[in-house]
mmCIF file of C-alpha atoms in Angstrom:
data_model
loop_
_atom_site.group_PDB
_atom_site.id
_atom_site.type_symbol
_atom_site.label_atom_id
_atom_site.label_comp_id
_atom_site.label_asym_id
_atom_site.label_seq_id
_atom_site.Cartn_x
_atom_site.Cartn_y
_atom_site.Cartn_z
ATOM 1 C CA MET A 692 -65.724 7.574 -38.014
ATOM 2 C CA ASP A 693 -69.007 9.366 -37.277
ATOM 3 C CA LYS A 694 -71.477 9.736 -40.108
ATOM 4 C CA PRO A 695 -71.826 13.307 -41.408
ATOM 5 C CA LEU A 696 -74.778 15.197 -39.945
ATOM 6 C CA LYS A 697 -77.583 16.501 -42.114
ATOM 7 C CA THR A 698 -78.274 19.479 -39.859
ATOM 8 C CA LYS A 699 -76.341 21.619 -37.417
ATOM 9 C CA GLN A 700 -78.271 22.655 -34.343
ATOM 10 C CA ASN A 701 -78.224 25.216 -31.574
ATOM 11 C CA ILE A 702 -77.627 23.186 -28.403
ATOM 12 C CA LEU A 703 -78.041 24.461 -24.850
ATOM 13 C CA ILE A 704 -76.296 22.607 -22.016
ATOM 14 C CA ILE A 705 -77.575 23.206 -18.486
ATOM 15 C CA GLY A 706 -74.633 22.585 -16.182
ATOM 16 C CA GLY A 707 -70.984 23.538 -16.552
ATOM 17 C CA GLY A 708 -69.286 20.724 -14.694
ATOM 18 C CA ILE A 709 -67.078 18.059 -16.237
ATOM 19 C CA ILE A 710 -70.079 16.307 -17.834
ATOM 20 C CA GLY A 711 -71.354 19.517 -19.421
ATOM 21 C CA LEU A 712 -67.904 20.341 -20.799
ATOM 22 C CA ALA A 713 -67.521 16.837 -22.232
ATOM 23 C CA CYS A 714 -70.907 17.107 -23.946
ATOM 24 C CA ALA A 715 -69.903 20.464 -25.423
ATOM 25 C CA HIS A 716 -66.621 18.989 -26.673
ATOM 26 C CA TYR A 717 -68.274 16.339 -28.811
ATOM 27 C CA LEU A 718 -71.161 18.543 -29.922
ATOM 28 C CA ILE A 719 -68.807 21.234 -31.213
ATOM 29 C CA ARG A 720 -66.878 18.567 -33.131
ATOM 30 C CA ASP A 721 -70.166 17.707 -34.839
ATOM 31 C CA GLY A 722 -70.493 21.321 -35.948
ATOM 32 C CA HIS A 723 -73.238 22.447 -33.581
ATOM 33 C CA LYS A 724 -73.495 25.844 -31.925
ATOM 34 C CA VAL A 725 -73.187 25.248 -28.175
ATOM 35 C CA THR A 726 -73.995 27.356 -25.118
ATOM 36 C CA ILE A 727 -73.376 26.241 -21.526
ATOM 37 C CA LEU A 728 -75.360 27.754 -18.660
ATOM 38 C CA GLU A 729 -73.837 27.215 -15.211
ATOM 39 C CA ARG A 730 -75.590 28.209 -11.973
ATOM 40 C CA GLU A 731 -72.268 29.112 -10.305
ATOM 41 C CA LYS A 732 -68.726 28.878 -11.726
ATOM 42 C CA ILE A 733 -67.825 26.594 -14.615
ATOM 43 C CA GLY A 734 -66.300 23.466 -13.099
ATOM 44 C CA GLY A 735 -66.670 24.863 -9.600
ATOM 45 C CA ALA A 736 -68.702 22.134 -7.883
ATOM 46 C CA ALA A 737 -67.851 18.424 -7.575
ATOM 47 C CA SER A 738 -65.752 18.696 -10.744
ATOM 48 C CA HIS A 739 -63.276 20.941 -8.924
ATOM 49 C CA GLY A 740 -62.396 19.394 -5.577
ATOM 50 C CA ASN A 741 -62.512 15.655 -6.225
ATOM 51 C CA CYS A 742 -59.384 13.537 -5.873
ATOM 52 C CA GLY A 743 -58.805 13.287 -9.609
ATOM 53 C CA LEU A 744 -59.013 9.510 -9.857
ATOM 54 C CA LEU A 745 -59.682 7.778 -13.164
ATOM 55 C CA CYS A 746 -61.227 4.570 -11.831
ATOM 56 C CA PHE A 747 -61.677 2.482 -14.956
ATOM 57 C CA SER A 748 -61.695 -0.693 -12.836
ATOM 58 C CA ASP A 749 -64.580 0.463 -10.614
ATOM 59 C CA LEU A 750 -67.180 -1.991 -11.912
ATOM 60 C CA ILE A 751 -68.864 -2.974 -8.660
ATOM 61 C CA PRO A 752 -71.647 -0.565 -7.634
ATOM 62 C CA LEU A 753 -71.867 0.880 -4.138
ATOM 63 C CA CYS A 754 -75.137 -1.020 -3.676
ATOM 64 C CA ALA A 755 -73.414 -4.400 -3.543
ATOM 65 C CA PRO A 756 -74.525 -7.306 -1.311
ATOM 66 C CA GLY A 757 -73.536 -6.683 2.292
ATOM 67 C CA THR A 758 -72.997 -2.937 1.927
ATOM 68 C CA ILE A 759 -75.726 -1.928 4.364
ATOM 69 C CA VAL A 760 -74.560 -4.293 7.114
ATOM 70 C CA GLN A 761 -70.931 -3.236 6.661
ATOM 71 C CA GLU A 762 -71.775 0.457 6.957
ATOM 72 C CA LEU A 763 -73.990 -0.112 9.998
ATOM 73 C CA VAL A 764 -71.123 -1.897 11.769
ATOM 74 C CA LYS A 765 -68.698 0.906 10.852
ATOM 75 C CA SER A 766 -71.188 3.516 12.047
ATOM 76 C CA ILE A 767 -71.443 1.798 15.430
ATOM 77 C CA LYS A 768 -67.633 1.802 15.654
ATOM 78 C CA GLY A 769 -67.550 5.459 14.635
ATOM 79 C CA ILE A 770 -65.347 4.851 11.585
ATOM 80 C CA SER A 771 -67.870 4.979 8.738
ATOM 81 C CA PRO A 772 -67.273 7.551 5.980
ATOM 82 C CA LEU A 773 -71.066 7.624 5.559
ATOM 83 C CA TYR A 774 -73.233 10.157 7.374
ATOM 84 C CA ILE A 775 -76.968 10.683 6.924
ATOM 85 C CA LYS A 776 -78.281 13.861 8.513
ATOM 86 C CA PRO A 777 -81.464 13.035 10.464
ATOM 87 C CA ARG A 778 -84.415 14.833 8.876
ATOM 88 C CA MET A 779 -87.860 14.338 7.373
ATOM 89 C CA ASP A 780 -87.112 13.970 3.669
ATOM 90 C CA PRO A 781 -89.473 11.701 1.688
ATOM 91 C CA ALA A 782 -87.217 11.800 -1.393
ATOM 92 C CA LEU A 783 -84.237 10.587 0.649
ATOM 93 C CA PHE A 784 -86.329 7.827 2.240
ATOM 94 C CA ILE A 785 -87.409 6.620 -1.211
ATOM 95 C CA TRP A 786 -83.798 6.823 -2.429
ATOM 96 C CA LEU A 787 -82.529 4.762 0.506
ATOM 97 C CA SER A 788 -85.284 2.194 -0.046
ATOM 98 C CA ARG A 789 -84.344 1.882 -3.715
ATOM 99 C CA PHE A 790 -80.670 1.587 -2.775
ATOM 100 C CA ALA A 791 -81.435 -1.239 -0.343
ATOM 101 C CA LEU A 792 -83.447 -3.118 -2.982
ATOM 102 C CA ASN A 793 -80.464 -2.914 -5.336
ATOM 103 C CA CYS A 794 -78.105 -4.579 -2.836
ATOM 104 C CA ASN A 795 -78.279 -8.068 -4.338
ATOM 105 C CA LYS A 796 -75.967 -10.119 -6.528
ATOM 106 C CA GLY A 797 -78.207 -10.217 -9.596
ATOM 107 C CA ARG A 798 -78.377 -6.452 -9.861
ATOM 108 C CA MET A 799 -74.697 -6.133 -9.001
ATOM 109 C CA ASP A 800 -73.792 -8.478 -11.875
ATOM 110 C CA ARG A 801 -75.919 -6.550 -14.369
ATOM 111 C CA ALA A 802 -74.509 -3.231 -13.179
ATOM 112 C CA ALA A 803 -70.918 -4.497 -13.382
ATOM 113 C CA ALA A 804 -71.386 -5.645 -16.986
ATOM 114 C CA ALA A 805 -72.926 -2.317 -17.995
ATOM 115 C CA LYS A 806 -70.283 -0.297 -16.155
ATOM 116 C CA TYR A 807 -67.492 -2.338 -17.725
ATOM 117 C CA ALA A 808 -68.682 -1.418 -21.223
ATOM 118 C CA PHE A 809 -69.064 2.235 -20.260
ATOM 119 C CA LEU A 810 -65.785 2.534 -18.351
ATOM 120 C CA THR A 811 -63.637 0.898 -21.019
ATOM 121 C CA TYR A 812 -65.339 3.013 -23.685
ATOM 122 C CA SER A 813 -64.605 6.184 -21.729
ATOM 123 C CA ALA A 814 -61.003 5.051 -21.187
ATOM 124 C CA ARG A 815 -60.495 4.783 -24.955
ATOM 125 C CA LEU A 816 -61.973 8.238 -25.458
ATOM 126 C CA PHE A 817 -59.696 9.682 -22.767
ATOM 127 C CA ASP A 818 -56.704 8.424 -24.735
ATOM 128 C CA ARG A 819 -58.003 10.169 -27.862
ATOM 129 C CA LEU A 820 -58.686 13.432 -26.029
ATOM 130 C CA ARG A 821 -54.971 13.989 -25.561
ATOM 131 C CA GLY A 822 -54.666 14.411 -29.308
ATOM 132 C CA GLN A 823 -57.621 16.807 -29.539
ATOM 133 C CA PHE A 824 -56.557 19.581 -27.162
ATOM 134 C CA SER A 825 -53.817 20.446 -24.693
ATOM 135 C CA MET A 826 -54.685 18.447 -21.561
ATOM 136 C CA ASP A 827 -52.352 20.226 -19.157
ATOM 137 C CA CYS A 828 -53.618 18.401 -16.056
ATOM 138 C CA ASP A 829 -50.882 16.124 -14.613
ATOM 139 C CA LEU A 830 -52.448 13.051 -16.237
ATOM 140 C CA GLU A 831 -50.673 9.876 -15.102
ATOM 141 C CA LYS A 832 -51.384 6.166 -15.455
ATOM 142 C CA LYS A 833 -49.639 4.639 -12.465
ATOM 143 C CA GLY A 834 -52.668 2.696 -11.270
ATOM 144 C CA LEU A 835 -54.553 2.974 -7.990
ATOM 145 C CA LEU A 836 -52.963 1.433 -4.906
ATOM 146 C CA MET A 837 -55.421 0.053 -2.340
ATOM 147 C CA VAL A 838 -53.661 -0.110 1.020
ATOM 148 C CA TYR A 839 -54.857 -2.260 3.927
ATOM 149 C CA LYS A 840 -54.048 -2.007 7.626
ATOM 150 C CA ASN A 841 -55.459 -5.373 8.671
ATOM 151 C CA LYS A 842 -54.786 -8.758 7.109
ATOM 152 C CA LYS A 843 -58.447 -9.759 7.110
ATOM 153 C CA GLY A 844 -59.406 -6.936 4.775
ATOM 154 C CA PHE A 845 -56.256 -7.428 2.707
ATOM 155 C CA ASP A 846 -57.054 -11.097 2.117
ATOM 156 C CA ALA A 847 -60.788 -10.452 1.638
ATOM 157 C CA TYR A 848 -60.087 -8.199 -1.346
ATOM 158 C CA GLY A 849 -58.978 -11.362 -3.107
ATOM 159 C CA GLN A 850 -62.660 -12.202 -3.625
ATOM 160 C CA THR A 851 -63.259 -8.818 -5.240
ATOM 161 C CA ASP A 852 -60.206 -9.344 -7.418
ATOM 162 C CA LYS A 853 -61.526 -12.763 -8.424
ATOM 163 C CA TYR A 854 -64.788 -11.093 -9.492
ATOM 164 C CA LEU A 855 -62.980 -8.436 -11.557
ATOM 165 C CA ARG A 856 -60.471 -10.698 -13.316
ATOM 166 C CA PRO A 857 -62.869 -12.062 -15.985
ATOM 167 C CA TYR A 858 -63.331 -8.427 -17.061
ATOM 168 C CA GLY A 859 -59.570 -7.948 -17.357
ATOM 169 C CA MET A 860 -59.561 -5.650 -14.324
ATOM 170 C CA GLY A 861 -57.539 -7.782 -11.929
ATOM 171 C CA ALA A 862 -55.117 -6.178 -9.490
ATOM 172 C CA ARG A 863 -51.614 -7.174 -8.411
ATOM 173 C CA LYS A 864 -51.342 -8.412 -4.834
ATOM 174 C CA ILE A 865 -48.450 -6.743 -3.028
ATOM 175 C CA SER A 866 -46.976 -8.036 0.220
ATOM 176 C CA ARG A 867 -46.207 -5.775 3.157
ATOM 177 C CA GLU A 868 -42.457 -5.965 2.546
ATOM 178 C CA GLU A 869 -42.720 -5.190 -1.158
ATOM 179 C CA LEU A 870 -45.197 -2.383 -0.548
ATOM 180 C CA LEU A 871 -42.999 -0.676 2.039
ATOM 181 C CA HIS A 872 -40.108 -0.828 -0.422
ATOM 182 C CA MET A 873 -42.343 0.532 -3.189
ATOM 183 C CA GLU A 874 -43.886 3.285 -1.053
ATOM 184 C CA PRO A 875 -41.594 4.413 1.820
ATOM 185 C CA SER A 876 -44.208 7.020 2.796
ATOM 186 C CA LEU A 877 -46.402 4.266 4.294
ATOM 187 C CA LYS A 878 -46.274 3.307 7.959
ATOM 188 C CA GLU A 879 -44.689 0.023 8.980
ATOM 189 C CA ASP A 880 -47.867 -1.566 10.384
ATOM 190 C CA ILE A 881 -49.700 -2.013 7.071
ATOM 191 C CA ALA A 882 -50.809 -5.493 5.984
ATOM 192 C CA GLY A 883 -50.301 -5.102 2.233
ATOM 193 C CA GLY A 884 -51.940 -3.695 -0.853
ATOM 194 C CA TRP A 885 -53.454 -4.302 -4.263
ATOM 195 C CA LEU A 886 -52.456 -2.292 -7.327
ATOM 196 C CA ASN A 887 -54.903 -1.972 -10.203
ATOM 197 C CA PRO A 888 -52.954 -0.861 -13.297
ATOM 198 C CA ALA A 889 -56.103 0.104 -15.244
ATOM 199 C CA ASP A 890 -56.595 3.245 -13.167
ATOM 200 C CA GLY A 891 -54.970 6.651 -13.330
ATOM 201 C CA SER A 892 -55.201 10.190 -12.024
ATOM 202 C CA LEU A 893 -55.123 13.835 -13.037
ATOM 203 C CA ARG A 894 -55.613 17.253 -11.502
ATOM 204 C CA PRO A 895 -59.300 18.085 -12.110
ATOM 205 C CA ASP A 896 -59.075 21.858 -11.711
ATOM 206 C CA MET A 897 -56.319 21.983 -14.329
ATOM 207 C CA LEU A 898 -58.349 19.799 -16.708
ATOM 208 C CA ILE A 899 -61.337 22.120 -16.311
ATOM 209 C CA THR A 900 -59.165 25.152 -17.092
ATOM 210 C CA SER A 901 -57.611 23.531 -20.175
ATOM 211 C CA TRP A 902 -60.979 22.332 -21.465
ATOM 212 C CA LYS A 903 -62.622 25.737 -20.956
ATOM 213 C CA ILE A 904 -59.880 27.423 -22.962
ATOM 214 C CA HIS A 905 -60.228 24.882 -25.763
ATOM 215 C CA LEU A 906 -64.026 25.133 -25.905
ATOM 216 C CA ARG A 907 -63.984 28.932 -25.948
ATOM 217 C CA GLN A 908 -61.501 28.834 -28.813
ATOM 218 C CA LYS A 909 -63.893 26.526 -30.670
ATOM 219 C CA GLY A 910 -66.792 28.950 -30.206
ATOM 220 C CA VAL A 911 -68.635 27.531 -27.196
ATOM 221 C CA ILE A 912 -70.423 30.230 -25.189
ATOM 222 C CA LEU A 913 -69.938 29.834 -21.430
ATOM 223 C CA LYS A 914 -72.354 31.636 -19.102
ATOM 224 C CA GLU A 915 -71.573 31.613 -15.383
ATOM 225 C CA HIS A 916 -73.875 32.502 -12.461
ATOM 226 C CA CYS A 917 -76.808 31.797 -14.757
ATOM 227 C CA PRO A 918 -79.269 29.398 -13.056
ATOM 228 C CA VAL A 919 -82.227 28.158 -15.071
ATOM 229 C CA THR A 920 -85.497 29.346 -13.511
ATOM 230 C CA GLY A 921 -87.978 27.947 -16.026
ATOM 231 C CA PHE A 922 -88.561 26.275 -19.377
ATOM 232 C CA ILE A 923 -90.289 27.680 -22.447
ATOM 233 C CA HIS A 924 -92.516 25.492 -24.609
ATOM 234 C CA SER A 925 -94.005 26.125 -28.022
ATOM 235 C CA GLY A 926 -96.804 24.022 -29.460
ATOM 236 C CA PRO A 927 -96.807 20.521 -27.971
ATOM 237 C CA ARG A 928 -95.531 20.286 -24.401
ATOM 238 C CA SER A 929 -93.088 17.627 -25.551
ATOM 239 C CA THR A 930 -90.947 20.278 -27.264
ATOM 240 C CA ILE A 931 -88.847 22.759 -25.297
ATOM 241 C CA THR A 932 -87.828 25.903 -27.149
ATOM 242 C CA GLY A 933 -85.916 27.800 -24.494
ATOM 243 C CA VAL A 934 -85.120 28.476 -20.857
ATOM 244 C CA ARG A 935 -85.519 31.448 -18.536
ATOM 245 C CA THR A 936 -82.608 32.655 -16.428
ATOM 246 C CA ASP A 937 -81.561 35.677 -14.394
ATOM 247 C CA GLN A 938 -79.644 36.772 -17.495
ATOM 248 C CA GLY A 939 -82.630 36.538 -19.828
ATOM 249 C CA GLU A 940 -84.084 33.882 -22.105
ATOM 250 C CA PHE A 941 -81.999 31.446 -24.151
ATOM 251 C CA LYS A 942 -83.488 29.639 -27.146
ATOM 252 C CA ALA A 943 -82.196 26.383 -28.630
ATOM 253 C CA ASP A 944 -83.139 23.415 -30.795
ATOM 254 C CA ALA A 945 -82.102 20.791 -28.258
ATOM 255 C CA PHE A 946 -81.099 20.712 -24.605
ATOM 256 C CA ILE A 947 -78.832 18.642 -22.367
ATOM 257 C CA LEU A 948 -79.436 18.696 -18.627
ATOM 258 C CA ALA A 949 -76.100 17.931 -16.965
ATOM 259 C CA ALA A 950 -76.487 19.833 -13.713
ATOM 260 C CA GLY A 951 -74.988 17.165 -11.464
ATOM 261 C CA ALA A 952 -76.552 17.010 -8.008
ATOM 262 C CA TRP A 953 -78.886 19.886 -8.923
ATOM 263 C CA THR A 954 -80.484 17.976 -11.799
ATOM 264 C CA PRO A 955 -83.518 16.808 -9.742
ATOM 265 C CA LEU A 956 -84.324 20.416 -8.773
ATOM 266 C CA THR A 957 -84.227 21.506 -12.408
ATOM 267 C CA MET A 958 -86.358 18.544 -13.474
ATOM 268 C CA LYS A 959 -89.028 19.550 -10.966
ATOM 269 C CA GLN A 960 -89.679 22.581 -13.146
ATOM 270 C CA LEU A 961 -90.826 20.085 -15.806
ATOM 271 C CA ARG A 962 -92.783 18.011 -13.260
ATOM 272 C CA LEU A 963 -90.303 15.179 -13.684
ATOM 273 C CA SER A 964 -88.400 13.276 -11.020
ATOM 274 C CA ILE A 965 -85.241 11.216 -10.839
ATOM 275 C CA PRO A 966 -83.794 9.229 -7.881
ATOM 276 C CA VAL A 967 -80.632 11.298 -7.488
ATOM 277 C CA GLN A 968 -79.486 12.600 -4.109
ATOM 278 C CA PRO A 969 -76.637 15.035 -3.365
ATOM 279 C CA GLY A 970 -73.787 13.155 -1.683
ATOM 280 C CA LYS A 971 -71.359 15.543 -0.038
ATOM 281 C CA GLY A 972 -67.640 14.893 -0.226
ATOM 282 C CA TYR A 973 -64.696 16.722 1.348
ATOM 283 C CA SER A 974 -61.104 17.304 0.339
ATOM 284 C CA ILE A 975 -58.050 19.228 1.463
ATOM 285 C CA THR A 976 -55.367 20.371 -0.979
ATOM 286 C CA MET A 977 -51.861 21.293 0.113
ATOM 287 C CA GLU A 978 -48.255 21.527 -0.924
ATOM 288 C CA ARG A 979 -46.470 18.193 -1.251
ATOM 289 C CA PRO A 980 -45.043 16.748 2.000
ATOM 290 C CA HIS A 981 -41.359 15.831 1.787
ATOM 291 C CA LEU A 982 -42.323 12.131 1.871
ATOM 292 C CA ILE A 983 -45.294 11.308 -0.331
ATOM 293 C CA PRO A 984 -46.788 8.291 -2.169
ATOM 294 C CA SER A 985 -45.627 7.966 -5.763
ATOM 295 C CA ARG A 986 -49.150 7.132 -6.976
ATOM 296 C CA PRO A 987 -52.773 7.587 -5.833
ATOM 297 C CA CYS A 988 -53.624 5.534 -2.747
ATOM 298 C CA SER A 989 -56.952 4.419 -1.349
ATOM 299 C CA PHE A 990 -56.742 3.677 2.365
ATOM 300 C CA SER A 991 -59.295 0.933 2.316
ATOM 301 C CA GLU A 992 -60.515 0.627 5.895
ATOM 302 C CA ARG A 993 -61.033 4.394 6.185
ATOM 303 C CA LYS A 994 -62.210 5.096 2.607
ATOM 304 C CA VAL A 995 -59.755 7.974 2.318
ATOM 305 C CA VAL A 996 -57.874 8.793 -0.881
ATOM 306 C CA ALA A 997 -54.483 10.482 -1.221
ATOM 307 C CA THR A 998 -53.549 11.804 -4.663
ATOM 308 C CA PRO A 999 -50.059 13.181 -5.389
ATOM 309 C CA TRP A 1000 -49.507 15.616 -8.248
ATOM 310 C CA LYS A 1001 -46.406 17.304 -9.596
ATOM 311 C CA ASN A 1002 -47.220 20.548 -7.804
ATOM 312 C CA GLY A 1003 -49.690 19.517 -5.130
ATOM 313 C CA TYR A 1004 -51.298 16.865 -3.004
ATOM 314 C CA ARG A 1005 -54.908 16.130 -2.002
ATOM 315 C CA LEU A 1006 -56.712 14.048 0.606
ATOM 316 C CA GLY A 1007 -60.406 13.357 0.158
ATOM 317 C CA GLY A 1008 -63.335 11.189 1.086
ATOM 318 C CA THR A 1009 -66.637 10.832 3.003
ATOM 319 C CA MET A 1010 -70.213 10.458 1.799
ATOM 320 C CA GLU A 1011 -72.657 12.733 3.567
ATOM 321 C CA PHE A 1012 -76.365 12.863 2.775
ATOM 322 C CA SER A 1013 -77.523 16.184 4.181
ATOM 323 C CA GLY A 1014 -79.599 17.500 1.288
ATOM 324 C CA TYR A 1015 -78.459 20.606 -0.533
ATOM 325 C CA ASP A 1016 -76.579 21.914 2.496
ATOM 326 C CA ASN A 1017 -73.159 22.747 1.100
ATOM 327 C CA GLY A 1018 -71.873 23.916 4.470
ATOM 328 C CA PHE A 1019 -68.406 22.924 5.608
ATOM 329 C CA THR A 1020 -68.123 20.684 8.691
ATOM 330 C CA LYS A 1021 -64.596 20.818 10.062
ATOM 331 C CA GLY A 1022 -65.033 17.528 11.899
ATOM 332 C CA ARG A 1023 -65.614 15.612 8.663
ATOM 333 C CA LEU A 1024 -62.365 16.936 7.235
ATOM 334 C CA SER A 1025 -60.549 16.114 10.466
ATOM 335 C CA LYS A 1026 -61.657 12.483 10.084
ATOM 336 C CA ILE A 1027 -60.132 12.380 6.595
ATOM 337 C CA ILE A 1028 -56.816 13.723 7.880
ATOM 338 C CA ALA A 1029 -56.857 11.330 10.834
ATOM 339 C CA GLY A 1030 -57.696 8.418 8.536
ATOM 340 C CA ALA A 1031 -54.775 9.216 6.244
ATOM 341 C CA GLY A 1032 -52.549 9.519 9.303
ATOM 342 C CA GLU A 1033 -53.172 5.864 10.135
ATOM 343 C CA TYR A 1034 -51.402 4.868 6.910
ATOM 344 C CA LEU A 1035 -48.954 7.661 6.089
ATOM 345 C CA LYS A 1036 -45.896 8.805 8.017
ATOM 346 C CA HIS A 1037 -46.509 12.379 6.876
ATOM 347 C CA PRO A 1038 -50.180 12.773 5.895
ATOM 348 C CA MET A 1039 -50.118 16.565 5.701
ATOM 349 C CA GLY A 1040 -48.198 19.050 3.606
ATOM 350 C CA HIS A 1041 -47.859 22.774 4.295
ATOM 351 C CA PRO A 1042 -49.193 25.224 3.541
ATOM 352 C CA VAL A 1043 -52.802 24.140 3.035
ATOM 353 C CA VAL A 1044 -54.028 25.551 -0.276
ATOM 354 C CA GLU A 1045 -57.736 24.744 -0.095
ATOM 355 C CA GLU A 1046 -60.329 23.093 2.122
ATOM 356 C CA TRP A 1047 -63.286 22.051 -0.004
ATOM 357 C CA THR A 1048 -66.673 20.411 0.014
ATOM 358 C CA GLY A 1049 -68.987 19.610 -2.894
ATOM 359 C CA LEU A 1050 -72.086 17.638 -3.821
ATOM 360 C CA ARG A 1051 -71.947 14.542 -6.011
ATOM 361 C CA PRO A 1052 -75.020 13.311 -7.949
ATOM 362 C CA MET A 1053 -75.707 9.904 -6.387
ATOM 363 C CA CYS A 1054 -78.197 7.636 -8.164
ATOM 364 C CA SER A 1055 -79.992 4.974 -6.124
ATOM 365 C CA ASP A 1056 -78.459 2.135 -8.160
ATOM 366 C CA ASP A 1057 -75.032 3.807 -8.503
ATOM 367 C CA MET A 1058 -75.472 3.947 -12.274
ATOM 368 C CA PRO A 1059 -75.561 7.126 -14.363
ATOM 369 C CA VAL A 1060 -78.553 8.312 -16.360
ATOM 370 C CA ILE A 1061 -78.099 9.215 -20.026
ATOM 371 C CA ASP A 1062 -81.463 9.338 -21.733
ATOM 372 C CA ARG A 1063 -84.133 11.521 -23.261
ATOM 373 C CA ALA A 1064 -86.418 12.945 -20.598
ATOM 374 C CA PRO A 1065 -89.870 11.324 -20.539
ATOM 375 C CA GLY A 1066 -92.299 13.387 -22.588
ATOM 376 C CA ARG A 1067 -89.600 15.857 -23.664
ATOM 377 C CA ASP A 1068 -88.317 14.859 -27.079
ATOM 378 C CA ASN A 1069 -85.485 17.393 -27.297
ATOM 379 C CA LEU A 1070 -84.136 17.168 -23.738
ATOM 380 C CA ILE A 1071 -81.373 14.714 -22.817
ATOM 381 C CA VAL A 1072 -80.596 14.083 -19.150
ATOM 382 C CA ALA A 1073 -76.997 13.199 -18.221
ATOM 383 C CA THR A 1074 -76.467 12.838 -14.484
ATOM 384 C CA GLY A 1075 -76.084 10.403 -11.581
ATOM 385 C CA HIS A 1076 -72.408 9.623 -12.153
ATOM 386 C CA GLY A 1077 -71.702 9.551 -8.419
ATOM 387 C CA MET A 1078 -67.957 9.368 -7.826
ATOM 388 C CA LEU A 1079 -67.209 8.503 -11.466
ATOM 389 C CA GLY A 1080 -68.089 11.785 -13.151
ATOM 390 C CA LEU A 1081 -64.499 12.520 -14.131
ATOM 391 C CA THR A 1082 -63.904 8.936 -15.277
ATOM 392 C CA LEU A 1083 -67.085 8.700 -17.356
ATOM 393 C CA ALA A 1084 -67.122 12.247 -18.738
ATOM 394 C CA PRO A 1085 -65.760 11.508 -22.245
ATOM 395 C CA GLY A 1086 -68.080 8.537 -22.702
ATOM 396 C CA THR A 1087 -71.072 10.543 -21.525
ATOM 397 C CA GLY A 1088 -70.271 13.457 -23.802
ATOM 398 C CA LYS A 1089 -69.900 11.220 -26.841
ATOM 399 C CA ILE A 1090 -73.125 9.314 -26.114
ATOM 400 C CA ALA A 1091 -75.067 12.561 -25.641
ATOM 401 C CA SER A 1092 -73.733 13.923 -28.937
ATOM 402 C CA ASP A 1093 -74.723 10.689 -30.674
ATOM 403 C CA MET A 1094 -78.259 11.021 -29.305
ATOM 404 C CA ILE A 1095 -78.492 14.618 -30.522
ATOM 405 C CA ALA A 1096 -77.297 13.531 -33.972
ATOM 406 C CA GLY A 1097 -79.610 10.536 -34.181
ATOM 407 C CA ARG A 1098 -76.667 8.133 -34.264
ATOM 408 C CA THR A 1099 -76.659 4.807 -32.464
ATOM 409 C CA PRO A 1100 -74.152 5.081 -29.579
ATOM 410 C CA ASP A 1101 -71.103 2.823 -29.681
ATOM 411 C CA ILE A 1102 -72.198 0.984 -26.521
ATOM 412 C CA ASP A 1103 -75.547 -0.273 -25.247
ATOM 413 C CA VAL A 1104 -77.105 2.612 -23.311
ATOM 414 C CA ALA A 1105 -80.262 0.765 -22.243
ATOM 415 C CA PRO A 1106 -78.866 0.154 -18.714
ATOM 416 C CA PHE A 1107 -78.609 3.938 -18.276
ATOM 417 C CA SER A 1108 -82.174 4.675 -19.375
ATOM 418 C CA MET A 1109 -84.651 6.487 -17.149
ATOM 419 C CA THR A 1110 -87.183 3.729 -17.801
ATOM 420 C CA ARG A 1111 -85.383 1.552 -15.238
ATOM 421 C CA PHE A 1112 -86.943 3.655 -12.474
ATOM 422 C CA ILE A 1113 -90.521 3.056 -13.617
#
């Protein structure tokens, strides 16, 4: 159990996505007074429209050896989920350069070990959350099914599985015949699949709603449409005493910056930088088709995900680097639907409930940041979770609360320090 705290503090969280809510959850359990400031709607950005995957087996970072060559080949063929909008953007150029430097086995191995500790820690905390509030969010642990169209890719995943097995994250290889019997919704021309039982899924918008209700009941103040426009200092510049917003000034003893993809813009106000770029994703939510997968599926060659829920169904994917342009490009969504249609007999349900796009906080080494901001003793930065924000939310919230309390976190957080960018 946690050691009792000597003092209770007034904590201000900048950012009301899944990470901000998780931080508030553990801070309020420590007895602090917590306020969340969200620039738009609580849980309305990437936390809302993602595919709801809990990818506890996702140890290998995006910047793995061979990634750049693979994506270049796919781009030439016109099938890459990656799109980089041509523009003069020095920050993006630096980010891409850092990403390329991280595409080697040594860094992949170190990242996998660090992510394993973090992911398994967050998985344990997810299990405990169910006993702490009503998680009415269609949470299921049926694993993630990776489906392949071609035999080459199907067999090649065996090397990835071999890499993951020492961590206890191995998948079950499923033949074409067995897979078609298991999932009749799939087309006949698939090559096979791999099922990782460590993974799960939930409906993120329902989790956000349940968590908001719980936090409000516990006394957390939630402020929407309240962007931070400046920081207030008193005495030494290392100490922040408050923030300025369109709704006035808010004072606090300590601060957590969990603004997702917008974190770098907020940090600029403190003359600080962080290699995080907004990575746009798309999804489409609809009523369940009459024939649907029984579990979440990743259609591997197209990098498209299909997630079934009790009362809905979502397709999602793509990674678009176009800055802070949150505009909706119909063609990107059409590619997702077409990609799913290569694997599923009935990829679409009707009616369509929502077409969505949002920005993920992508760090150049595909590792999150959870650390005190340089030169700001009472500001903790929690961002860069990429496509694992939902999965890593409980772990991030608990680590941030430990830092506020002066406790040593349960896992080694050095790999997630900001000093790695120096």
